[in-house]
mmCIF file of C-alpha atoms in Angstrom:
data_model
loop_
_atom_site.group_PDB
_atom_site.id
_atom_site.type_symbol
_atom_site.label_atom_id
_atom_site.label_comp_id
_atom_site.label_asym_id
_atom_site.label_seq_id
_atom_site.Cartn_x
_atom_site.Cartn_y
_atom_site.Cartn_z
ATOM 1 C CA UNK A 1 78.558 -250.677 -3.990
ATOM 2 C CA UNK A 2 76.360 -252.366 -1.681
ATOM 3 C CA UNK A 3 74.034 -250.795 0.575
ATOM 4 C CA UNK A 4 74.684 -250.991 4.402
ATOM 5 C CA UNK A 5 71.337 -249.466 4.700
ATOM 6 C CA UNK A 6 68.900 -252.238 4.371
ATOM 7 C CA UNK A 7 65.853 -253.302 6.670
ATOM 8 C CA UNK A 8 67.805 -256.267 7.246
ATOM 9 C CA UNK A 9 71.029 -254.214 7.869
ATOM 10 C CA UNK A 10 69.595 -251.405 10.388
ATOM 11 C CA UNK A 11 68.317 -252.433 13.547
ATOM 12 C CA UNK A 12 66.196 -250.347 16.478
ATOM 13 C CA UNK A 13 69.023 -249.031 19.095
ATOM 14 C CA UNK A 14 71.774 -248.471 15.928
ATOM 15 C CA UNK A 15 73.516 -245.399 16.927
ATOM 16 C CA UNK A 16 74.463 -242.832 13.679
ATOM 17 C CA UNK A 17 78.075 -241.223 14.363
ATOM 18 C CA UNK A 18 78.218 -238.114 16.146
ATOM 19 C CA UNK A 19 78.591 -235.278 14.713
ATOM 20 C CA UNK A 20 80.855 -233.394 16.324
ATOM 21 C CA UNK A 21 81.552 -228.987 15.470
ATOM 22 C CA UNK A 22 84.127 -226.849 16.183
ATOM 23 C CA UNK A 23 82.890 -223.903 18.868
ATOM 24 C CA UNK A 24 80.741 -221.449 17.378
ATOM 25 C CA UNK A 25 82.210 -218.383 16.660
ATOM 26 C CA UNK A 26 81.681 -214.538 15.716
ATOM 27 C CA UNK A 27 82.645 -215.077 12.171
ATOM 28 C CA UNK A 28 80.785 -218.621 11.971
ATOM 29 C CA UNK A 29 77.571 -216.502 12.788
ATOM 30 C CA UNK A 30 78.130 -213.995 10.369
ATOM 31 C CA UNK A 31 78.955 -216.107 7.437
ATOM 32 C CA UNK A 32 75.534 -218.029 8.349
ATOM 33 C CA UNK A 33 73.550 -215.274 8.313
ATOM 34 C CA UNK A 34 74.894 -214.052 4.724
ATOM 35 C CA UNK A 35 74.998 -217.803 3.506
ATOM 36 C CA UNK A 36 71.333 -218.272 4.755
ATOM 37 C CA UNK A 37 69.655 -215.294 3.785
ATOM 38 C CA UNK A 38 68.874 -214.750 7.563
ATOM 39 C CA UNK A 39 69.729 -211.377 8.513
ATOM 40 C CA UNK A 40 68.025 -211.275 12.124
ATOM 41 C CA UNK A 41 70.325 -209.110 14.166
ATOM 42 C CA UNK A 42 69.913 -210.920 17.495
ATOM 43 C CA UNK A 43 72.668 -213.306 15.757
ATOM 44 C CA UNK A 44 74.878 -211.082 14.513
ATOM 45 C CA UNK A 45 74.609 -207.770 16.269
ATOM 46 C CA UNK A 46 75.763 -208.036 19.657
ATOM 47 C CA UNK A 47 73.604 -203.966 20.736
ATOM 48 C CA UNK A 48 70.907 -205.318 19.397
ATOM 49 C CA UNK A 49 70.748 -208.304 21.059
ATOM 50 C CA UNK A 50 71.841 -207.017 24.330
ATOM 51 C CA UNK A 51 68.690 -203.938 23.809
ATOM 52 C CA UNK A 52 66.587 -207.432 23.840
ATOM 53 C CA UNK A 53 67.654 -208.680 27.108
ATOM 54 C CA UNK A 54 70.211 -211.275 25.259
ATOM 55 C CA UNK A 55 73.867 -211.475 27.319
ATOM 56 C CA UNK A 56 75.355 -211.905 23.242
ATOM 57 C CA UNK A 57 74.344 -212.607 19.989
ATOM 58 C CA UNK A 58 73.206 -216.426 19.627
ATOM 59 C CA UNK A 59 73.153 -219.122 17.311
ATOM 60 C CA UNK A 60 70.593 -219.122 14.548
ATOM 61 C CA UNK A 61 68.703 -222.016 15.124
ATOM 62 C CA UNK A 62 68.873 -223.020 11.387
ATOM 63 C CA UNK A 63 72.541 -223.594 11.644
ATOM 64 C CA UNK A 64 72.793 -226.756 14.568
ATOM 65 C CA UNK A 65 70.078 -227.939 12.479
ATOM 66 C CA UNK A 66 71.736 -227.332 9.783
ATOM 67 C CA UNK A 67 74.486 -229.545 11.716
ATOM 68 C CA UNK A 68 72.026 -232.248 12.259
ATOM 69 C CA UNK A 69 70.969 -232.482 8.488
ATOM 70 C CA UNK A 70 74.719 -233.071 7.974
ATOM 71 C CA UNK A 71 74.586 -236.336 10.848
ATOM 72 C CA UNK A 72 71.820 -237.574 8.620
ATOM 73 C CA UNK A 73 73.466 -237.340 5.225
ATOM 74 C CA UNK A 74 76.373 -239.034 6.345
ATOM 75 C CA UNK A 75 74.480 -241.756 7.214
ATOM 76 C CA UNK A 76 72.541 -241.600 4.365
ATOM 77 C CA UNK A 77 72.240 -240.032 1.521
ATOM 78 C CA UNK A 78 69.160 -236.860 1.353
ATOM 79 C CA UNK A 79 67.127 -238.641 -1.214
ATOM 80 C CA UNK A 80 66.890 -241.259 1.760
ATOM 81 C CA UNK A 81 65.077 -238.039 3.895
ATOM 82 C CA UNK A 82 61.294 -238.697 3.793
ATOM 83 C CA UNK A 83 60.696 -236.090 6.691
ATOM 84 C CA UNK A 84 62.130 -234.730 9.270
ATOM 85 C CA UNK A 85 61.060 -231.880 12.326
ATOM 86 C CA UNK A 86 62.986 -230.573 15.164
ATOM 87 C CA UNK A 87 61.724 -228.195 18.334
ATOM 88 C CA UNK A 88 64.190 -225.663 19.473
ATOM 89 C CA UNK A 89 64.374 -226.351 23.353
ATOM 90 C CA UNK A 90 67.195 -223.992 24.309
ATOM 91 C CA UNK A 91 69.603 -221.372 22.089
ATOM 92 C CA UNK A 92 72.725 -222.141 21.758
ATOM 93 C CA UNK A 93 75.074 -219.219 22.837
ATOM 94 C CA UNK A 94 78.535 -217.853 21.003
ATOM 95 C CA UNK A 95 81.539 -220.386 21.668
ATOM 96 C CA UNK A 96 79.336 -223.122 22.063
ATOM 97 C CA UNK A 97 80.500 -226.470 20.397
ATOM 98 C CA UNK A 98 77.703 -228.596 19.242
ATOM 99 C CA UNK A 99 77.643 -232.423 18.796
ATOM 100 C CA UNK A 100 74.654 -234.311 17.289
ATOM 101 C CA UNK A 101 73.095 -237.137 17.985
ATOM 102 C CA UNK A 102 70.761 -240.100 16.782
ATOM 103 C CA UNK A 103 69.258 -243.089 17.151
ATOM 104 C CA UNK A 104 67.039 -245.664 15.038
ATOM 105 C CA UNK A 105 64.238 -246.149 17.502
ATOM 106 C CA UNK A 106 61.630 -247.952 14.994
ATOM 107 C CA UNK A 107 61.880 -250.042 11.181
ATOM 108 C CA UNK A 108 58.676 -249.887 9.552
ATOM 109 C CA UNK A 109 56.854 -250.220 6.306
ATOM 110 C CA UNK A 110 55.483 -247.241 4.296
ATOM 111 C CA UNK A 111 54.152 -246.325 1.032
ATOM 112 C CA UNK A 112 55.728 -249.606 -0.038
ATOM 113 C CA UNK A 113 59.382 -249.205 1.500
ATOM 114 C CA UNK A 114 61.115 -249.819 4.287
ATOM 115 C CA UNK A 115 61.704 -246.684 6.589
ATOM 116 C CA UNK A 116 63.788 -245.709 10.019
ATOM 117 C CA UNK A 117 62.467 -243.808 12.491
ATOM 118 C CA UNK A 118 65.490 -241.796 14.001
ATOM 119 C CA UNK A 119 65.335 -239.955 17.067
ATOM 120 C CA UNK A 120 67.817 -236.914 16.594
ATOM 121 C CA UNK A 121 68.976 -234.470 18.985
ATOM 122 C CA UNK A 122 71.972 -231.734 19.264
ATOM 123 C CA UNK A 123 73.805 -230.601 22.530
ATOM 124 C CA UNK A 124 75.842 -228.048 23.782
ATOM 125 C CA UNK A 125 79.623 -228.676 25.420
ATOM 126 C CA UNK A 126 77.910 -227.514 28.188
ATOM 127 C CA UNK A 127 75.758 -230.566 27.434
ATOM 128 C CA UNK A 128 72.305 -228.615 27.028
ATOM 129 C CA UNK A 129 70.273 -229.995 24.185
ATOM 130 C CA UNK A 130 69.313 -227.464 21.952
ATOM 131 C CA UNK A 131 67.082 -229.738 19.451
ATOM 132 C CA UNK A 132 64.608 -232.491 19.925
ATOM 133 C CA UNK A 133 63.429 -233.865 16.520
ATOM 134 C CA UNK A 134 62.685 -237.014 14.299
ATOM 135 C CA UNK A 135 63.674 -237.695 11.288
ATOM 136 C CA UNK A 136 62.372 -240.806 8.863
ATOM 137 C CA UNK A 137 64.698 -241.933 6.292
ATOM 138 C CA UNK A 138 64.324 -244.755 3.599
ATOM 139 C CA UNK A 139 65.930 -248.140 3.443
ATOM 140 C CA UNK A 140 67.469 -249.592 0.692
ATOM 141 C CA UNK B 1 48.413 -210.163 21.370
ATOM 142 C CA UNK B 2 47.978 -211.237 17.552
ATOM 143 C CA UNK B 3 45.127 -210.520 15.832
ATOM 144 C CA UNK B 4 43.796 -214.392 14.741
ATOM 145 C CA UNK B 5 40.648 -212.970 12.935
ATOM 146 C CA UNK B 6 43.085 -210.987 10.310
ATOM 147 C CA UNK B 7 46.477 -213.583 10.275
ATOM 148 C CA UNK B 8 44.978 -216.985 10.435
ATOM 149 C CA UNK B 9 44.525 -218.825 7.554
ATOM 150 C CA UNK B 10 45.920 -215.885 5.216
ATOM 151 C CA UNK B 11 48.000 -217.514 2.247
ATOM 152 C CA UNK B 12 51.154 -215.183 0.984
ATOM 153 C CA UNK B 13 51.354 -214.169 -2.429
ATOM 154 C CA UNK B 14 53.238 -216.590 -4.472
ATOM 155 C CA UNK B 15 57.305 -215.999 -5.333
ATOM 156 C CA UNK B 16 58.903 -217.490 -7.619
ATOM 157 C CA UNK B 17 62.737 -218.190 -6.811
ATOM 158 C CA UNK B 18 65.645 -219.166 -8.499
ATOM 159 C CA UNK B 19 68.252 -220.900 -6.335
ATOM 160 C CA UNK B 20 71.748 -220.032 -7.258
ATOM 161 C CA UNK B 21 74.514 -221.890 -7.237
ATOM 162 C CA UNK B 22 76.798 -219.354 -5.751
ATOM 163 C CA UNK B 23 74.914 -219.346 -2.769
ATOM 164 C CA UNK B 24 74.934 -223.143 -1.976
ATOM 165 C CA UNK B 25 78.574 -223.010 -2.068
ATOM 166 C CA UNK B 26 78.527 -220.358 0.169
ATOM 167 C CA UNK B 27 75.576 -222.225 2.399
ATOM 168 C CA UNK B 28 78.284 -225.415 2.668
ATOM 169 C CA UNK B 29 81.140 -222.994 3.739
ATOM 170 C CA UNK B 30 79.463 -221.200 5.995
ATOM 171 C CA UNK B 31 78.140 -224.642 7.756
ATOM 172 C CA UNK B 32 81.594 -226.359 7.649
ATOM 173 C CA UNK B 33 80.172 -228.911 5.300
ATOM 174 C CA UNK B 34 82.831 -231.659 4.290
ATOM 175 C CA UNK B 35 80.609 -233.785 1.446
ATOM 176 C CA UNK B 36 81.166 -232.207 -2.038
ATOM 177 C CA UNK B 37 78.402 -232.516 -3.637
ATOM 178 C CA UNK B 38 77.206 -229.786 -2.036
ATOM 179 C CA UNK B 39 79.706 -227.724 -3.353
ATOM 180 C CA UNK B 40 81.365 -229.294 -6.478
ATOM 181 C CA UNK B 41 79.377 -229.777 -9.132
ATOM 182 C CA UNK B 42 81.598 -232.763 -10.681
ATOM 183 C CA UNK B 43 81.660 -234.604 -7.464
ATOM 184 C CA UNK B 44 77.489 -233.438 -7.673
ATOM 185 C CA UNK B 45 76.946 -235.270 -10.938
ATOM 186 C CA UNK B 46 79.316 -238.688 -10.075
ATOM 187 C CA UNK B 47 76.477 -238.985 -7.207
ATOM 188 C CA UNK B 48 74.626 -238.723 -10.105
ATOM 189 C CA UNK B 49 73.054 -235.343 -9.362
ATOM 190 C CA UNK B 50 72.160 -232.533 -12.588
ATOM 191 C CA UNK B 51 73.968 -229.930 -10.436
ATOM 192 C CA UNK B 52 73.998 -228.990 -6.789
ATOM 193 C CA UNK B 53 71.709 -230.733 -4.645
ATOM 194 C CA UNK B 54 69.873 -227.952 -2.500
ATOM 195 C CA UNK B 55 70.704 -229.445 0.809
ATOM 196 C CA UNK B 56 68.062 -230.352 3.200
ATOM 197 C CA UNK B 57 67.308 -227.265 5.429
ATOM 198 C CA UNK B 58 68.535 -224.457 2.900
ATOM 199 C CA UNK B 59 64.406 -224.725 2.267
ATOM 200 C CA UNK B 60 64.179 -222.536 4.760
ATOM 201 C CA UNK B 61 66.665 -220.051 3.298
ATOM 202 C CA UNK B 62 64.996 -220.103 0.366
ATOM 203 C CA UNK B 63 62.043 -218.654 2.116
ATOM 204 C CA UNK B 64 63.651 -216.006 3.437
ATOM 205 C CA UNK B 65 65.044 -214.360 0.455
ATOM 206 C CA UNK B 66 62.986 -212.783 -0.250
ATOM 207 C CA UNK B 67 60.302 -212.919 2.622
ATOM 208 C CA UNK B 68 56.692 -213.010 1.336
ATOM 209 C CA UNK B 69 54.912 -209.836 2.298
ATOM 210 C CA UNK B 70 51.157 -211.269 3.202
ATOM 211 C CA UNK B 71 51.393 -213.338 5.897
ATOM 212 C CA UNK B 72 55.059 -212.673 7.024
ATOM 213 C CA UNK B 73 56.049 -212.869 10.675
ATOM 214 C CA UNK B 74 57.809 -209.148 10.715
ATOM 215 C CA UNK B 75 56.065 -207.342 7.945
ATOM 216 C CA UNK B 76 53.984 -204.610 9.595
ATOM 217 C CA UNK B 77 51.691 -203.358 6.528
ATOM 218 C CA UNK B 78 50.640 -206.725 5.211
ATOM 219 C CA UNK B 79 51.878 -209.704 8.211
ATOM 220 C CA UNK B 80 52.089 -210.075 11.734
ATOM 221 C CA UNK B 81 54.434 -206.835 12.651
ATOM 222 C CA UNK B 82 56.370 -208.696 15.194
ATOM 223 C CA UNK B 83 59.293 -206.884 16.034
ATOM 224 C CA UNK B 84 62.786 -209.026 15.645
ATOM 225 C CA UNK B 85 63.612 -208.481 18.986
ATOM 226 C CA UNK B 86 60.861 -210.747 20.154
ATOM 227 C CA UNK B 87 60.855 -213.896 17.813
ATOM 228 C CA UNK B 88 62.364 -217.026 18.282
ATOM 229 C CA UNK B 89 62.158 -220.169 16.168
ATOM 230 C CA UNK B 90 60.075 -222.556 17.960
ATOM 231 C CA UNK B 91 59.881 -226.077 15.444
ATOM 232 C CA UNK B 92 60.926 -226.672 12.514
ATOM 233 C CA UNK B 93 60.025 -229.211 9.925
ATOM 234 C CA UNK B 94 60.289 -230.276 6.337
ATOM 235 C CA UNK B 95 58.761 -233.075 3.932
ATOM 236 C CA UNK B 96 60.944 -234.319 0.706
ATOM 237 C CA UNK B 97 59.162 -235.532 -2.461
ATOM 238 C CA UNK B 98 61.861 -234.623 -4.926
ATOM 239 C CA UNK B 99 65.454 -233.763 -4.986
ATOM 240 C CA UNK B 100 66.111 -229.926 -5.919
ATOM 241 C CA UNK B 101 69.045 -228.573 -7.592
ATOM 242 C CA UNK B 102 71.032 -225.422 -8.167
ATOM 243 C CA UNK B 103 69.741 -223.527 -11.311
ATOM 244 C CA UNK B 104 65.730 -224.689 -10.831
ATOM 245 C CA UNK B 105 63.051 -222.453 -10.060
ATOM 246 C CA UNK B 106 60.868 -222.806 -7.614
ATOM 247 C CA UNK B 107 57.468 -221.705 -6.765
ATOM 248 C CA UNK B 108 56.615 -221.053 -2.934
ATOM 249 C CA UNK B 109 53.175 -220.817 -1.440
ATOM 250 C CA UNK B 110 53.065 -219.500 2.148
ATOM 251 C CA UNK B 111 50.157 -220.809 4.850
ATOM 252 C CA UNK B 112 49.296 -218.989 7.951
ATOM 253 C CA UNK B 113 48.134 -222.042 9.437
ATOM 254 C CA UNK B 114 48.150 -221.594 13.376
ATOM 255 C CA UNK B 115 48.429 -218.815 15.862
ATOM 256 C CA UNK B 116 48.347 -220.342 19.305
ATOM 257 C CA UNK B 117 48.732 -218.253 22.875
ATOM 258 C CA UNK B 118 50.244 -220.222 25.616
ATOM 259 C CA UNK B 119 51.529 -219.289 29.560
ATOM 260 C CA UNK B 120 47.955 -216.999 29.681
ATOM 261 C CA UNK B 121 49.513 -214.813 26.301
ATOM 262 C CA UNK B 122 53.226 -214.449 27.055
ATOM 263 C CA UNK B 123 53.668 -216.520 24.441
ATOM 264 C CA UNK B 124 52.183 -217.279 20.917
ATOM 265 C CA UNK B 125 52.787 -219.518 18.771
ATOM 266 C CA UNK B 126 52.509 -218.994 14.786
ATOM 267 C CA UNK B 127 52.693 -222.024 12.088
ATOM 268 C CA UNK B 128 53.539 -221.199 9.045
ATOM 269 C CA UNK B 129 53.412 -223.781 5.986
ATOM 270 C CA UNK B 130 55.188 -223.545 2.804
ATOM 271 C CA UNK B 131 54.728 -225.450 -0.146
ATOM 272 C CA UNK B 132 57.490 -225.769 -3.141
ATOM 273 C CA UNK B 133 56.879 -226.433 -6.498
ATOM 274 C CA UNK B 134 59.302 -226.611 -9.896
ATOM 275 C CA UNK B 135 58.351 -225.005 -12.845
ATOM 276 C CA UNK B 136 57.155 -228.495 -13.999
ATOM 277 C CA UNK B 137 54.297 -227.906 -11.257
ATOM 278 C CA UNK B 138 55.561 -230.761 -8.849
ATOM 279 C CA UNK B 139 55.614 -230.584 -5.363
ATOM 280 C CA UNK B 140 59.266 -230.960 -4.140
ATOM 281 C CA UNK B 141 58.790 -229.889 -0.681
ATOM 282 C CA UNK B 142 56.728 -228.895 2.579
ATOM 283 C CA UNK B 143 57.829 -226.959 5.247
ATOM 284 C CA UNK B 144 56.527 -226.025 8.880
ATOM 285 C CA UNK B 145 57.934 -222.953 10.949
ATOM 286 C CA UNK B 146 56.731 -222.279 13.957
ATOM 287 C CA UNK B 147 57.385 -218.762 15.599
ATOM 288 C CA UNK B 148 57.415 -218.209 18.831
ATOM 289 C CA UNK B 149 56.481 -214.900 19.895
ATOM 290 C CA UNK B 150 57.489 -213.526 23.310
ATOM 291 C CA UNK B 151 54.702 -210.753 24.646
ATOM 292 C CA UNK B 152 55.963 -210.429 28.467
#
């Protein structure tokens, strides 16, 4: 097969596809938190998040970027995934629906390969971002 | 506020961890995942893959389960003590160096590399690193959590 993913191929300003969710719901947190091992109740107890000052339980974190890692292996496949980091700038709250985003912003040469920089980034409907990362991924 | 003379720098005792397949099924379910090799292990090895291909952020699950005791975030005798109720995930980052698959073991070494205050000590920051290493002894994987840790 050949590779659409060469230095000659990608270019800075290439958009990935969008990632687009379903809305976030009840039973979507719950099977995260069994599926992840993370068994913070702010996500899946609605008293205890309340008792914190929360309106509702909230989206792990782990799971939009979760989301995101899935944007990225579309596009290419994980061995590709040199690195990758993400800041959580908002939560994202029960019904949301989340799309992700990315963009090749640089094509450079490291440890004798070709490599993307992508700048990668998931919203709410409500169109609040909710991550702000990077990612560098290898070219063919 | 968090006590940087005892936390910083401490490193968590190491755990060694199998990951299980069961569970990555389970982790593709539960995150709606459509690609399946990360949940059929004949479509796994036509990619050419020994088995399952631990997906990219289940690193961080694998930390989790179980939590180190030295050095962890909520653990009151031998970490930080920070209640649940006021932790959020602040960044989050990882570093690749092999593929990992369903059935290996791997060895984790915890960091407590950074504990930051910030908006005059409502809020600190704690980095955490994690390395990962097969039985082999080869680095597979780096991760970076940092906790946020809301005082006010």
């Amino acid at each position: 097969m050949a590779d659409l993913l060469t230095e000659t191929r990608v270019a800075v300003g290439d958009r990935l596809p969008d990632h687009v969710l379903p809305p976030i719901s009840r039973t979507t947190l719950a099977l995260f938190a069994g599926a992840s091992h993370d068994h913070v109740p702010l996500h899946i107890d609605s008293d205890f998040a309340r008792a914190a000052g929360m309106e509702d339980v909230f989206a792990h974190g782990m799971l939009s970027m979760a989301y995101l890692a899935q944007m990225l292996t579309r596009w290419a496949p994980q061995e590709r995934l040199r690195r990758w980091s993400a800041r959580f700038t908002a939560i994202t709250p029960l019904h949301a629906a989340v799309t992700c985003r990315g963009e090749v912003v640089e094509i450079f040469e490291e440890a004798g390969e070709w490599r993307a920089r992508v700048k990668i980034g998931s919203w709410t409907d409500k169109d609040v971002q909710t991550l702000d990362g990077e990612a560098v991924v290898a070219l063919a | 506020m968090i006590d940087r003379d005892r936390h910083l720098g401490v490193d968590s005792e190491p755990r060694t961890i199998e990951i299980e397949r069961g569970f990555l099924k389970f982790f593709a379910k539960a995150t709606g995942e459509t690609d399946p090799i990360y949940f059929d292990e004949a479509a796994a090895r036509t990619a050419g893959h020994p088995d399952l291909p631990v997906p990219p952020t289940y690193f961080f699950s694998i930390s989790i389960n179980p939590r180190p005791r030295r050095g962890d975030i909520f653990d009151e005798d031998e970490g930080l003590g920070i209640p649940m109720s006021r932790v959020l995930h602040g960044e989050q980052g990882f570093t690749y160096h092999r593929t990992v698959h369903a059935g290996d073991r791997l060895t984790l070494r915890q960091t407590t590399r950074d504990i930051v205050a910030k908006k005059g000590g409502a809020l600190e920051f704690v980095t955490h690193e994690t390395l990962f290493e097969n039985a082999a002894g080869q680095l597979c994987a780096e991760m970076r959590v940092v906790t946020v840790v809301r005082n006010g």
